[in-house]
Amino acid sequence: MKNDTLTVVLLNYGARLHQLFAPDKKGHLENVLLTYDSLSNVLTDQSYFGAMVGPVAGRIKNGSWANHQLEQNEGKHHIHGGSNGWSFQYWEAEVFKNYTTIGVSFTLQDSFSGYPGPITATVTYQLTQNELEMIIKTSSPTETICNPTNHAYFNLSGNGKREIYDHELTVQMKGLLELDNEKIPTGKLLAAHDLPLDFNRPHTLKEILDYYPKGLDDVFVLTPEKKTLTLLEKQAGRQLTIATTNKSMVLFSTTGFEANFWIHGQKMHSNYGLAIEPQEFPDAVHFPEFGSIALHPKQEKISSTTYQFNTIKDMNT
């Protein structure tokens, strides 16, 4: 789908955000996502490139909650909806258009992932001027849990020309969730003012990775007043602002991610993209204080995330 500012390519396998073309400061449209060079790689993807992740994104400790046992597909834990999750299913697609907006709605009735259900999910991607909005609606006749996200990897240099070191990141955040060595939340919040770096102010990824040499793979707890993240690549002049209704964003800097597949004509390599995953807190089923991700019978849950693109022509003004 295409308007005067943005062009988006979507796939019905995993309701994926496959390519997103945005202008640089000279008006050149380039893809700002990490995208497989071969569509055949999409069908064997295990890294969730642009995928709709669900029913529950992130890890569930021991794959269990209440009296339910889910697939343990990462060691003893469950991750990203399991090996039959939403990322690996085919969705029905419907296109719509009006005077200001063009969009695609993907619908899935999921009885395949192993979660109680069936869960009906609708993901709508719509373009209006310089914004891509993603709206996720879920419902089920059965008590279940749901905490979906999109797992796009961003690189604002355009067509993957450069690594992400010069990207400037700002997150309106209260802090990070403390994670154990298996990336499971402990229940503790690491307050923003206790961190080695103030993420509420812009820092380049190079600066951030100096403090976090193993890379980011962290849960950023957003401020309730302003749930936004800004990413800026000055050389291209692209600025991305992401606003969400969710409480957190998981950021994964692809540090150490070396793989034998091709992205923008290069083998996938460390610090090549930043995955940004808006969601409720991971493993919320084990921490009542995190808020509920329960989906009650006949209830409809709605979340939305907006990706706004701007160009910064003169960085000195």
Coordinates of C-alpha atoms in Angstrom, one line a residue:
M1 CA 0.0 0.0 0.0
K2 CA 1.2 3.4 -0.9
N3 CA 0.4 7.1 -0.3
D4 CA 2.3 10.3 -1.1
T5 CA 4.8 9.8 1.7
L6 CA 5.2 6.1 2.6
T7 CA 5.0 2.7 0.9
V8 CA 4.4 -0.5 2.9
V9 CA 4.6 -4.1 1.7
L10 CA 2.7 -6.6 3.9
L11 CA 2.6 -10.4 3.8
N12 CA -0.3 -12.6 4.9
Y13 CA 2.2 -15.2 6.4
G14 CA 2.4 -14.0 10.0
A15 CA 0.6 -10.7 9.1
R16 CA 4.0 -9.3 8.5
L17 CA 5.3 -5.8 8.0
H18 CA 7.7 -6.8 5.3
Q19 CA 9.1 -3.6 3.8
L20 CA 8.5 0.1 4.8
F21 CA 9.8 2.7 2.4
A22 CA 10.2 6.2 3.9
P23 CA 11.9 9.3 2.4
D24 CA 15.3 10.6 3.5
K25 CA 16.1 14.3 3.7
K26 CA 16.5 14.5 -0.1
G27 CA 13.2 12.8 -0.7
H28 CA 14.6 9.4 -1.6
L29 CA 12.4 6.5 -0.6
E30 CA 14.3 3.6 0.9
N31 CA 13.3 0.5 3.0
V32 CA 13.8 1.2 6.7
L33 CA 13.2 -2.4 7.9
L34 CA 15.5 -5.3 7.9
T35 CA 14.0 -7.5 5.2
Y36 CA 15.0 -10.9 3.8
D37 CA 16.4 -10.8 0.3
S38 CA 14.5 -14.0 -0.5
L39 CA 10.9 -14.6 0.2
S40 CA 11.7 -18.3 0.8
N41 CA 13.6 -17.2 3.9
V42 CA 10.4 -15.7 5.3
L43 CA 8.7 -19.1 5.3
T44 CA 11.6 -20.6 7.3
D45 CA 12.0 -17.5 9.5
Q46 CA 12.6 -18.1 13.2
S47 CA 13.7 -14.5 14.0
Y48 CA 10.2 -12.9 13.6
F49 CA 11.3 -10.3 11.0
G50 CA 8.3 -7.9 10.8
A51 CA 6.0 -10.6 12.2
M52 CA 2.9 -10.3 14.3
V53 CA 3.8 -12.2 17.4
G54 CA 1.1 -13.8 19.5
P55 CA -1.0 -14.8 21.3
V56 CA 1.6 -13.7 23.9
A57 CA 4.9 -12.0 23.0
G58 CA 8.0 -12.6 25.1
R59 CA 8.7 -15.3 27.6
I60 CA 6.3 -17.1 29.9
K61 CA 8.2 -18.8 32.7
N62 CA 8.1 -22.6 32.5
G63 CA 5.4 -22.2 29.8
S64 CA 2.7 -22.3 32.5
W65 CA 0.0 -20.1 34.0
A66 CA -3.0 -21.1 36.2
N67 CA -3.8 -24.7 35.2
H68 CA -2.5 -24.4 31.6
Q69 CA 0.7 -25.7 30.2
L70 CA 2.0 -24.2 26.9
E71 CA 4.7 -25.4 24.6
Q72 CA 8.2 -25.0 26.1
N73 CA 9.9 -23.8 23.0
E74 CA 12.9 -22.0 24.5
G75 CA 14.5 -24.3 27.0
K76 CA 11.9 -24.8 29.7
H77 CA 10.1 -21.6 28.9
H78 CA 7.5 -20.5 26.3
I79 CA 8.4 -17.7 23.9
H80 CA 6.5 -15.6 21.3
G81 CA 3.4 -17.8 21.1
G82 CA 5.2 -21.0 20.5
S83 CA 6.3 -22.7 17.3
N84 CA 2.7 -22.6 16.0
G85 CA 2.1 -19.0 17.0
W86 CA 0.6 -16.2 15.0
S87 CA 4.0 -15.5 13.2
F88 CA 3.8 -18.9 11.5
Q89 CA 0.1 -18.9 10.4
Y90 CA -1.6 -17.6 7.3
W91 CA -4.0 -14.7 7.8
E92 CA -6.9 -13.6 5.7
A93 CA -6.4 -10.2 4.2
E94 CA -8.9 -7.4 3.2
V95 CA -7.9 -4.1 1.7
F96 CA -9.8 -0.8 2.4
K97 CA -9.4 2.8 1.2
N98 CA -11.1 6.2 1.8
Y99 CA -10.2 9.8 1.1
T100 CA -7.3 10.0 3.6
T101 CA -6.4 6.4 4.5
I102 CA -5.4 3.2 2.8
G103 CA -5.1 0.0 4.8
V104 CA -5.1 -3.8 5.1
S105 CA -6.9 -5.8 7.8
F106 CA -5.6 -9.3 8.5
T107 CA -7.8 -11.7 10.4
L108 CA -6.9 -15.0 12.1
Q109 CA -9.0 -17.4 14.1
D110 CA -6.3 -19.2 16.1
S111 CA -7.0 -22.6 17.4
F112 CA -3.6 -23.8 16.3
S113 CA -1.1 -22.3 18.8
G114 CA -2.1 -24.3 21.8
Y115 CA -3.7 -21.5 23.8
P116 CA -7.3 -21.7 25.1
G117 CA -9.6 -20.2 22.5
P118 CA -10.2 -20.0 19.6
I119 CA -8.7 -16.5 19.7
T120 CA -10.0 -14.2 16.9
A121 CA -7.3 -11.6 16.1
T122 CA -7.6 -8.7 13.6
V123 CA -4.5 -6.6 12.8
T124 CA -5.1 -3.5 10.8
Y125 CA -2.2 -1.6 9.2
Q126 CA -3.2 1.8 7.8
L127 CA -1.4 4.7 6.2
T128 CA -2.4 8.3 6.7
Q129 CA 0.1 10.9 5.5
N130 CA 3.4 10.3 7.2
E131 CA 2.0 7.7 9.7
L132 CA 1.6 4.0 9.7
E133 CA -0.9 2.9 12.4
M134 CA -1.2 -0.7 13.6
I135 CA -4.4 -1.6 15.5
I136 CA -4.7 -5.0 17.1
K137 CA -8.1 -6.4 18.2
T138 CA -8.5 -9.7 20.0
S139 CA -11.5 -11.7 21.4
S140 CA -12.3 -15.2 22.5
P141 CA -15.3 -17.2 23.7
T142 CA -13.0 -18.8 26.3
E143 CA -10.9 -17.3 29.1
T144 CA -7.4 -17.1 27.7
I145 CA -4.4 -14.7 27.7
C146 CA -3.2 -12.3 25.0
N147 CA -0.3 -9.9 24.7
P148 CA 0.7 -9.5 21.0
T149 CA 3.3 -7.3 19.4
N150 CA 4.9 -6.6 16.0
H151 CA 8.6 -7.6 15.8
A152 CA 9.9 -5.3 13.0
Y153 CA 13.7 -4.6 13.0
F154 CA 14.4 -1.0 12.0
N155 CA 17.4 0.5 10.3
L156 CA 16.8 4.2 9.3
S157 CA 19.9 4.5 7.1
G158 CA 17.8 3.1 4.3
N159 CA 18.2 -0.3 2.5
G160 CA 20.6 -1.3 5.3
K161 CA 23.5 0.8 4.1
R162 CA 25.0 1.3 7.6
E163 CA 24.8 -0.4 11.0
I164 CA 22.7 1.3 13.7
Y165 CA 25.7 2.8 15.7
D166 CA 24.8 6.4 14.7
H167 CA 21.1 6.0 15.3
E168 CA 20.0 8.3 18.2
L169 CA 17.5 6.7 20.6
T170 CA 15.3 8.5 23.1
V171 CA 12.7 6.6 25.2
Q172 CA 10.1 8.3 27.5
M173 CA 10.6 5.7 30.2
K174 CA 10.3 5.1 34.0
G175 CA 12.9 2.4 33.9
L176 CA 13.8 -1.2 32.8
L177 CA 12.3 -4.4 34.1
E178 CA 15.1 -6.4 35.9
L179 CA 15.6 -9.7 34.1
D180 CA 17.3 -12.8 35.3
N181 CA 20.0 -14.7 33.2
E182 CA 17.2 -16.4 31.2
K183 CA 15.6 -13.1 30.3
I184 CA 12.7 -13.7 32.7
P185 CA 11.5 -10.7 34.7
T186 CA 12.2 -10.8 38.4
G187 CA 9.4 -8.4 39.3
K188 CA 11.8 -5.5 40.1
L189 CA 11.9 -2.2 38.3
L190 CA 15.3 -0.7 37.7
A191 CA 14.4 3.0 37.9
A192 CA 15.5 5.3 35.1
H193 CA 17.6 7.5 37.4
D194 CA 19.6 4.5 38.7
L195 CA 20.6 3.4 35.2
P196 CA 24.1 4.2 33.8
L197 CA 22.6 6.1 31.0
D198 CA 19.6 8.5 30.8
F199 CA 17.4 7.0 28.0
N200 CA 15.0 10.0 28.3
R201 CA 17.7 12.0 26.5
P202 CA 19.1 11.1 23.1
H203 CA 22.1 8.9 22.9
T204 CA 23.6 7.1 19.9
L205 CA 23.5 3.3 19.9
K206 CA 27.3 3.4 19.9
E207 CA 27.2 5.3 23.2
I208 CA 24.5 2.9 24.6
L209 CA 26.4 -0.2 23.5
D210 CA 29.5 1.1 25.3
Y211 CA 27.4 0.9 28.5
Y212 CA 25.6 -2.3 27.4
P213 CA 28.3 -4.3 25.5
K214 CA 26.2 -7.4 25.3
G215 CA 23.6 -5.3 23.6
L216 CA 20.0 -4.3 24.4
D217 CA 17.5 -7.1 24.9
D218 CA 15.4 -5.3 27.5
V219 CA 11.9 -4.3 28.6
F220 CA 11.6 -0.5 28.6
V221 CA 8.8 0.6 31.0
L222 CA 7.1 3.7 29.4
T223 CA 5.9 6.7 31.2
P224 CA 2.1 6.7 31.5
E225 CA 1.9 10.3 30.3
K226 CA 3.9 9.8 27.1
K227 CA 4.4 6.3 25.8
T228 CA 6.8 7.2 23.0
L229 CA 10.2 6.3 21.5
T230 CA 12.2 8.4 19.0
L231 CA 14.9 7.0 16.7
L232 CA 16.9 9.4 14.5
E233 CA 19.5 8.8 11.8
K234 CA 21.1 12.1 11.1
Q235 CA 23.0 11.1 7.9
A236 CA 19.8 10.1 6.2
G237 CA 17.8 12.7 8.0
R238 CA 15.1 10.2 9.0
Q239 CA 13.3 10.4 12.3
L240 CA 10.9 7.8 13.5
T241 CA 8.6 8.4 16.5
I242 CA 6.6 5.5 17.8
A243 CA 3.6 6.1 20.1
T244 CA 1.7 3.1 21.7
T245 CA -1.1 2.3 24.0
N246 CA 1.0 -0.5 25.5
K247 CA 2.9 -0.1 28.8
S248 CA 6.3 -1.2 27.5
M249 CA 8.6 -1.7 24.5
V250 CA 11.1 -4.4 24.2
L251 CA 14.2 -3.3 22.4
F252 CA 16.6 -5.8 20.9
S253 CA 19.8 -4.4 19.3
T254 CA 20.8 -7.5 17.3
T255 CA 24.1 -7.5 19.1
G256 CA 25.8 -10.8 18.4
F257 CA 23.2 -11.8 15.9
E258 CA 25.2 -13.4 13.1
A259 CA 23.3 -15.6 10.7
N260 CA 23.6 -17.3 7.4
F261 CA 20.9 -15.5 5.5
W262 CA 20.9 -12.3 3.4
I263 CA 19.4 -9.0 4.3
H264 CA 19.9 -6.1 1.9
G265 CA 22.6 -8.0 0.1
Q266 CA 24.6 -8.6 3.3
K267 CA 24.7 -11.6 5.7
M268 CA 22.7 -10.8 8.9
H269 CA 25.2 -9.4 11.3
S270 CA 25.6 -7.8 14.7
N271 CA 24.1 -4.4 15.4
Y272 CA 22.4 -4.3 12.0
G273 CA 18.9 -3.4 13.2
L274 CA 16.9 -2.4 16.3
A275 CA 13.8 -4.6 16.9
I276 CA 11.1 -2.5 18.6
E277 CA 8.3 -4.5 20.2
P278 CA 5.4 -2.6 21.9
Q279 CA 3.6 -4.8 24.4
E280 CA 2.4 -5.3 27.9
F281 CA 4.9 -6.5 30.4
P282 CA 6.4 -10.0 29.6
D283 CA 5.5 -12.9 31.9
A284 CA 2.7 -10.8 33.4
V285 CA 0.8 -14.0 34.3
H286 CA 3.2 -14.5 37.2
F287 CA 3.2 -10.9 38.4
P288 CA -0.2 -9.5 39.3
E289 CA 1.4 -6.1 39.8
F290 CA 2.3 -6.0 36.1
G291 CA -1.4 -5.8 35.1
S292 CA -3.6 -8.4 33.5
I293 CA -3.2 -9.8 30.1
A294 CA -6.3 -12.0 30.5
L295 CA -8.8 -12.1 27.7
H296 CA -12.2 -12.7 29.1
P297 CA -15.1 -14.4 27.2
K298 CA -16.9 -11.9 24.9
Q299 CA -14.4 -9.2 25.8
E300 CA -12.7 -7.3 23.0
K301 CA -9.2 -5.9 23.7
I302 CA -7.7 -3.2 21.5
S303 CA -4.2 -1.8 21.3
S304 CA -2.6 0.6 18.8
T305 CA 0.8 1.7 17.8
T306 CA 1.6 4.6 15.5
Y307 CA 4.9 4.9 13.5
Q308 CA 5.4 8.5 12.4
F309 CA 8.2 9.4 10.0
N310 CA 9.7 12.8 9.6
T311 CA 12.7 14.2 7.8
I312 CA 15.2 16.5 9.4
K313 CA 16.9 18.5 6.6
D314 CA 19.2 20.7 8.7
M315 CA 20.3 19.2 11.9
N316 CA 21.6 22.6 13.1
T317 CA 18.2 24.3 13.2

